mmCIF file of C-alpha atoms in Angstrom:
data_model
loop_
_atom_site.group_PDB
_atom_site.id
_atom_site.type_symbol
_atom_site.label_atom_id
_atom_site.label_comp_id
_atom_site.label_asym_id
_atom_site.label_seq_id
_atom_site.Cartn_x
_atom_site.Cartn_y
_atom_site.Cartn_z
ATOM 1 C CA MET B 1 108.503 96.300 127.771
ATOM 2 C CA GLY B 2 108.732 98.018 124.310
ATOM 3 C CA ILE B 3 106.581 101.054 123.964
ATOM 4 C CA GLU B 4 104.308 100.455 120.440
ATOM 5 C CA GLN B 5 105.345 103.098 118.015
ATOM 6 C CA PRO B 6 102.487 105.438 116.946
ATOM 7 C CA ARG B 7 101.277 105.007 113.388
ATOM 8 C CA ARG B 8 102.522 107.788 110.923
ATOM 9 C CA THR B 9 100.432 106.785 108.223
ATOM 10 C CA PRO B 10 97.163 105.620 109.611
ATOM 11 C CA ALA B 11 95.310 105.359 105.878
ATOM 12 C CA VAL B 12 97.654 103.263 104.651
ATOM 13 C CA HIS B 13 97.771 100.776 108.346
ATOM 14 C CA ARG B 14 94.013 100.814 108.335
ATOM 15 C CA ALA B 15 94.163 99.544 104.421
ATOM 16 C CA VAL B 16 96.780 96.657 105.331
ATOM 17 C CA ASP B 17 94.514 95.749 108.472
ATOM 18 C CA VAL B 18 91.445 95.467 105.983
ATOM 19 C CA LEU B 19 93.582 93.509 103.489
ATOM 20 C CA ASP B 20 95.254 91.271 106.008
ATOM 21 C CA ALA B 21 91.594 90.393 107.497
ATOM 22 C CA VAL B 22 89.974 89.526 104.194
ATOM 23 C CA GLY B 23 93.041 87.548 102.979
ATOM 24 C CA HIS B 24 93.040 85.496 106.237
ATOM 25 C CA ASN B 25 88.812 85.155 106.091
ATOM 26 C CA VAL B 26 88.866 86.961 109.645
ATOM 27 C CA ALA B 27 86.265 89.288 108.200
ATOM 28 C CA THR B 28 84.672 89.312 104.747
ATOM 29 C CA THR B 29 81.949 91.693 104.884
ATOM 30 C CA PRO B 30 81.801 95.409 105.950
ATOM 31 C CA ALA B 31 80.005 94.755 108.906
ATOM 32 C CA ALA B 32 82.561 92.185 110.130
ATOM 33 C CA LEU B 33 85.389 94.243 109.571
ATOM 34 C CA ALA B 34 83.893 97.065 111.152
ATOM 35 C CA ALA B 35 83.623 95.040 114.194
ATOM 36 C CA GLU B 36 86.841 93.477 113.720
ATOM 37 C CA LEU B 37 88.893 96.411 113.269
ATOM 38 C CA THR B 38 86.794 98.859 115.431
ATOM 39 C CA MET B 39 86.151 101.127 113.090
ATOM 40 C CA ALA B 40 82.963 103.298 112.168
ATOM 41 C CA LYS B 41 81.142 101.465 109.420
ATOM 42 C CA SER B 42 81.312 104.655 107.045
ATOM 43 C CA SER B 43 85.133 104.661 107.311
ATOM 44 C CA ILE B 44 84.943 100.919 106.441
ATOM 45 C CA GLY B 45 82.497 101.736 103.418
ATOM 46 C CA ASP B 46 85.100 104.502 102.093
ATOM 47 C CA LEU B 47 87.946 102.386 102.744
ATOM 48 C CA ILE B 48 86.691 99.225 100.586
ATOM 49 C CA GLU B 49 85.635 101.529 98.116
ATOM 50 C CA ALA B 50 88.864 102.942 97.484
ATOM 51 C CA LEU B 51 90.541 99.462 97.633
ATOM 52 C CA GLU B 52 87.797 98.060 94.938
ATOM 53 C CA ILE B 53 88.568 100.914 92.639
ATOM 54 C CA GLU B 54 92.253 100.109 92.859
ATOM 55 C CA ASN B 55 91.623 96.311 92.013
ATOM 56 C CA LEU B 56 92.886 95.185 95.577
ATOM 57 C CA LEU B 57 89.648 94.078 96.727
ATOM 58 C CA ARG B 58 86.777 92.720 94.924
ATOM 59 C CA ARG B 59 83.109 91.438 95.789
ATOM 60 C CA ALA B 60 82.749 87.327 95.344
ATOM 61 C CA ILE B 61 79.325 86.367 93.847
ATOM 62 C CA ASN B 62 77.760 85.768 97.085
ATOM 63 C CA GLY B 63 78.693 89.333 97.985
ATOM 64 C CA ASN B 64 81.794 88.709 100.083
ATOM 65 C CA LEU B 65 84.835 90.503 100.031
ATOM 66 C CA ARG B 66 87.801 88.768 98.413
ATOM 67 C CA LEU B 67 91.687 89.886 97.529
ATOM 68 C CA GLY B 68 91.344 91.682 94.131
ATOM 69 C CA VAL B 69 92.972 90.434 91.203
ATOM 70 C CA ARG B 70 95.567 93.130 91.204
ATOM 71 C CA LEU B 71 96.880 92.179 94.729
ATOM 72 C CA ALA B 72 96.776 88.458 93.619
ATOM 73 C CA ALA B 73 98.932 88.744 90.587
ATOM 74 C CA THR B 74 101.138 90.847 92.457
ATOM 75 C CA THR B 75 101.660 88.051 95.020
ATOM 76 C CA ALA B 76 101.416 85.059 93.438
ATOM 77 C CA GLY B 77 101.220 85.274 89.926
ATOM 78 C CA THR B 78 103.970 87.761 88.307
ATOM 79 C CA PRO B 79 106.167 86.315 85.866
ATOM 80 C CA GLU B 80 109.992 85.529 86.938
ATOM 81 C CA ASP B 81 110.895 86.706 83.488
ATOM 82 C CA PRO B 82 109.109 90.236 82.872
ATOM 83 C CA THR B 83 111.623 90.612 80.027
ATOM 84 C CA LEU B 84 109.034 89.420 77.704
ATOM 85 C CA VAL B 85 106.555 92.298 77.708
ATOM 86 C CA GLU B 86 109.381 94.550 77.662
ATOM 87 C CA ARG B 87 110.486 92.876 74.456
ATOM 88 C CA ALA B 88 107.213 93.052 72.964
ATOM 89 C CA LEU B 89 106.701 96.742 73.281
ATOM 90 C CA ARG B 90 110.098 97.249 71.669
ATOM 91 C CA VAL B 91 109.296 94.949 68.912
ATOM 92 C CA LEU B 92 105.839 96.528 68.099
ATOM 93 C CA GLY B 93 107.654 99.902 66.692
ATOM 94 C CA GLN B 94 109.333 97.276 64.161
ATOM 95 C CA ILE B 95 105.897 96.270 62.623
ATOM 96 C CA ALA B 96 104.422 98.520 60.492
ATOM 97 C CA ASP B 97 101.076 97.457 60.866
ATOM 98 C CA PHE B 98 100.803 98.390 64.293
ATOM 99 C CA ASP B 99 101.195 101.938 63.617
ATOM 100 C CA GLY B 100 98.431 104.331 65.273
ATOM 101 C CA HIS B 101 96.876 101.311 66.884
ATOM 102 C CA THR B 102 96.578 100.476 70.728
ATOM 103 C CA VAL B 103 97.973 97.116 71.591
ATOM 104 C CA SER B 104 97.885 95.603 75.136
ATOM 105 C CA PHE B 105 99.093 92.543 76.931
ATOM 106 C CA VAL B 106 97.079 90.380 79.285
ATOM 107 C CA ARG B 107 97.267 87.342 81.354
ATOM 108 C CA VAL B 108 94.438 85.317 83.051
ATOM 109 C CA VAL B 109 93.736 85.620 86.484
ATOM 110 C CA GLY B 110 90.921 83.585 87.480
ATOM 111 C CA LEU B 111 87.749 84.787 85.745
ATOM 112 C CA GLN B 112 89.779 88.086 84.993
ATOM 113 C CA ALA B 113 91.725 89.209 82.112
ATOM 114 C CA LEU B 114 94.551 91.237 83.589
ATOM 115 C CA CYS B 115 96.173 94.117 81.567
ATOM 116 C CA VAL B 116 99.720 94.041 82.502
ATOM 117 C CA ASP B 117 101.176 96.883 79.789
ATOM 118 C CA VAL B 118 99.622 98.820 77.032
ATOM 119 C CA ARG B 119 100.955 100.556 73.815
ATOM 120 C CA MET B 120 98.685 103.518 73.012
ATOM 121 C CA GLY B 121 97.445 104.178 69.870
ATOM 122 C CA GLN B 122 96.449 107.207 67.938
ATOM 123 C CA HIS B 123 92.717 106.460 67.697
ATOM 124 C CA PRO B 124 90.341 107.048 70.363
ATOM 125 C CA LEU B 125 88.275 103.940 71.791
ATOM 126 C CA ALA B 126 85.357 103.565 74.102
ATOM 127 C CA LEU B 127 87.184 101.972 76.744
ATOM 128 C CA THR B 128 91.009 102.672 76.850
ATOM 129 C CA PRO B 129 92.991 99.770 78.367
ATOM 130 C CA ARG B 130 95.619 100.680 80.982
ATOM 131 C CA PRO B 131 97.779 98.370 83.027
ATOM 132 C CA GLY B 132 96.262 97.065 86.503
ATOM 133 C CA GLN B 133 92.785 97.286 84.579
ATOM 134 C CA SER B 134 90.692 93.542 84.504
ATOM 135 C CA ARG B 135 87.879 92.641 82.772
ATOM 136 C CA PRO B 136 86.046 89.410 82.457
ATOM 137 C CA ILE B 137 87.750 86.932 80.408
ATOM 138 C CA THR B 138 84.525 86.616 78.383
ATOM 139 C CA GLU B 139 85.363 90.082 76.894
ATOM 140 C CA SER B 140 88.811 89.509 76.184
ATOM 141 C CA ALA B 141 90.218 88.234 72.892
ATOM 142 C CA GLY B 142 93.398 87.842 74.613
ATOM 143 C CA ALA B 143 92.162 85.503 77.392
ATOM 144 C CA ALA B 144 90.157 83.819 74.914
ATOM 145 C CA ALA B 145 93.316 83.141 72.808
ATOM 146 C CA VAL B 146 95.324 81.696 75.890
ATOM 147 C CA LEU B 147 92.601 79.536 77.001
ATOM 148 C CA ARG B 148 91.894 78.018 73.481
ATOM 149 C CA GLY B 149 95.691 77.807 72.878
ATOM 150 C CA VAL B 150 96.053 75.388 75.733
ATOM 151 C CA PRO B 151 94.869 71.844 76.702
ATOM 152 C CA GLU B 152 91.554 72.149 78.477
ATOM 153 C CA SER B 153 93.021 70.744 81.669
ATOM 154 C CA THR B 154 95.752 73.748 81.455
ATOM 155 C CA ALA B 155 93.026 76.243 81.087
ATOM 156 C CA ARG B 156 91.069 74.887 84.122
ATOM 157 C CA GLU B 157 94.426 74.716 85.981
ATOM 158 C CA LEU B 158 94.894 78.638 84.983
ATOM 159 C CA VAL B 159 91.469 79.704 85.980
ATOM 160 C CA ASP B 160 91.196 77.511 89.196
ATOM 161 C CA GLN B 161 94.654 79.115 90.483
ATOM 162 C CA TYR B 162 92.802 82.074 91.482
ATOM 163 C CA ALA B 163 89.298 80.566 92.144
ATOM 164 C CA ALA B 164 89.866 81.101 96.165
ATOM 165 C CA HIS B 165 90.656 84.997 95.513
ATOM 166 C CA GLN B 166 87.649 85.438 93.248
ATOM 167 C CA GLY B 167 85.302 83.290 95.023
ATOM 168 C CA ILE B 168 84.299 81.223 91.934
ATOM 169 C CA THR B 169 82.799 77.847 91.630
ATOM 170 C CA PRO B 170 83.320 74.866 89.048
ATOM 171 C CA GLN B 171 80.285 75.968 87.627
ATOM 172 C CA ASN B 172 81.496 79.493 87.012
ATOM 173 C CA ILE B 173 84.667 78.120 85.339
ATOM 174 C CA HIS B 174 82.616 75.602 83.214
ATOM 175 C CA ASP B 175 80.359 78.471 81.978
ATOM 176 C CA ALA B 176 83.079 80.951 81.381
ATOM 177 C CA LEU B 177 84.899 78.177 79.322
ATOM 178 C CA THR B 178 82.193 77.087 77.403
ATOM 179 C CA THR B 179 81.432 80.782 76.508
ATOM 180 C CA ILE B 180 85.272 81.119 75.545
ATOM 181 C CA ALA B 181 84.892 78.031 73.043
ATOM 182 C CA ALA B 182 81.996 79.498 71.304
ATOM 183 C CA VAL B 183 84.276 83.000 70.462
ATOM 184 C CA ASP B 184 84.850 83.448 66.809
ATOM 185 C CA HIS B 185 88.386 83.162 65.706
ATOM 186 C CA GLY B 186 89.783 83.880 62.111
ATOM 187 C CA ASP B 187 92.536 80.611 62.348
ATOM 188 C CA ALA B 188 93.684 78.032 65.292
ATOM 189 C CA LEU B 189 95.815 80.881 66.850
ATOM 190 C CA ILE B 190 94.095 84.243 66.564
ATOM 191 C CA VAL B 191 90.948 85.003 68.303
ATOM 192 C CA ARG B 192 88.363 87.679 67.268
ATOM 193 C CA LEU B 193 85.557 89.533 69.105
ATOM 194 C CA THR B 194 83.695 92.462 69.728
ATOM 195 C CA ASP B 195 83.145 93.474 73.418
ATOM 196 C CA SER B 196 80.419 95.200 75.425
ATOM 197 C CA TYR B 197 81.815 98.574 74.345
ATOM 198 C CA GLY B 198 81.725 98.143 70.482
ATOM 199 C CA ILE B 199 85.671 97.642 70.391
ATOM 200 C CA VAL B 200 86.726 94.570 67.920
ATOM 201 C CA GLN B 201 89.560 92.762 69.606
ATOM 202 C CA LEU B 202 92.122 90.661 67.921
ATOM 203 C CA GLY B 203 93.964 88.319 70.325
ATOM 204 C CA MET B 204 97.038 86.019 70.238
ATOM 205 C CA ARG B 205 98.901 84.063 72.327
ATOM 206 C CA VAL B 206 102.686 85.331 72.792
ATOM 207 C CA GLY B 207 106.009 83.819 74.283
ATOM 208 C CA ALA B 208 107.597 80.554 74.360
ATOM 209 C CA ASP B 209 105.239 77.293 73.917
ATOM 210 C CA ASP B 210 106.250 76.025 77.118
ATOM 211 C CA SER B 211 105.723 79.312 79.262
ATOM 212 C CA ASP B 212 104.117 79.178 82.338
ATOM 213 C CA HIS B 213 103.047 82.591 82.245
ATOM 214 C CA HIS B 214 100.454 82.447 78.978
ATOM 215 C CA PHE B 215 100.697 86.044 77.764
ATOM 216 C CA ALA B 216 98.646 87.217 74.861
ATOM 217 C CA ALA B 217 98.801 90.553 72.852
ATOM 218 C CA VAL B 218 95.523 92.268 71.948
ATOM 219 C CA LEU B 219 95.050 94.681 69.124
ATOM 220 C CA HIS B 220 91.915 97.186 69.702
ATOM 221 C CA LEU B 221 90.212 98.519 67.078
ATOM 222 C CA PRO B 222 87.162 101.003 66.971
ATOM 223 C CA ASP B 223 84.403 99.357 64.963
ATOM 224 C CA ARG B 224 84.813 102.100 62.173
ATOM 225 C CA LEU B 225 87.943 100.759 61.336
ATOM 226 C CA ALA B 226 87.493 97.174 61.453
ATOM 227 C CA ASP B 227 87.146 96.443 57.996
ATOM 228 C CA PRO B 228 88.325 93.177 56.459
ATOM 229 C CA ALA B 229 91.607 94.426 55.237
ATOM 230 C CA THR B 230 92.483 96.163 58.433
ATOM 231 C CA LEU B 231 91.731 92.889 60.188
ATOM 232 C CA LEU B 232 93.719 90.955 57.968
ATOM 233 C CA ARG B 233 96.948 93.317 58.436
ATOM 234 C CA GLY B 234 96.219 93.109 62.121
ATOM 235 C CA SER B 235 96.174 89.431 61.996
ATOM 236 C CA ALA B 236 99.344 89.298 60.391
ATOM 237 C CA ALA B 237 101.198 91.717 62.706
ATOM 238 C CA LEU B 238 100.187 89.658 65.878
ATOM 239 C CA THR B 239 101.500 86.969 63.965
ATOM 240 C CA ASP B 240 104.842 88.255 63.262
ATOM 241 C CA LEU B 241 105.179 89.322 66.697
ATOM 242 C CA ALA B 242 104.395 86.202 68.130
ATOM 243 C CA ALA B 243 107.035 84.582 65.853
ATOM 244 C CA ARG B 244 109.534 87.145 66.842
ATOM 245 C CA LEU B 245 108.929 86.307 70.751
ATOM 246 C CA SER B 246 108.745 82.800 70.244
ATOM 247 C CA SER B 247 112.529 82.360 71.181
ATOM 248 C CA ARG B 248 113.532 83.107 74.978
ATOM 249 C CA ALA B 249 116.534 84.541 73.695
#
């Protein structure tokens, strides 16, 4: 009979135990986790809070715990070809109208827009996007651009792919897509919105038309800079970026 080795990093192992229990629906509330893992409720509470901050856990609408969008995207949604964003970040430096501006790249993960990378600008923003950060799709011009740029059936599939992780219902999906459909847009491809932080966003889907990964580039502008001329240049820059990335070559 083998001897069980002591856990050398107990905090990491406890976090894995929590994620495993939630992911397999063994326990999806703090009280149930405390009982299942024989841990103090205060310790479970601290651990859950840390995992939520890192987007590894999230609360469903009914209050139960679900795997977070960061974990879901890592395990089930990472693109097989990550060079698209890498190429996009290099191309940004070749387009003058992006100079000084923050540009992020997002993908749709259920009812969340997940930031996968960002090129920081010089203009302060009320909320600075960062990789791993997620926001509701209704607060992201990039997510709106993706969902409006594909057939309705594809949009529903993109959102529904993570429905189980996020605890969302068909009505939640319907309401979100209805809100997306009402978002202002300058033309058929670029979506414009002002989020709850007062940041003006221009979003456009990028990549090959037959891509299964559906990324979008988002230009973030503080309200004071969102004059018609800047918005026009930003739209042209996004169109240029999308054109350069339209080929897989």
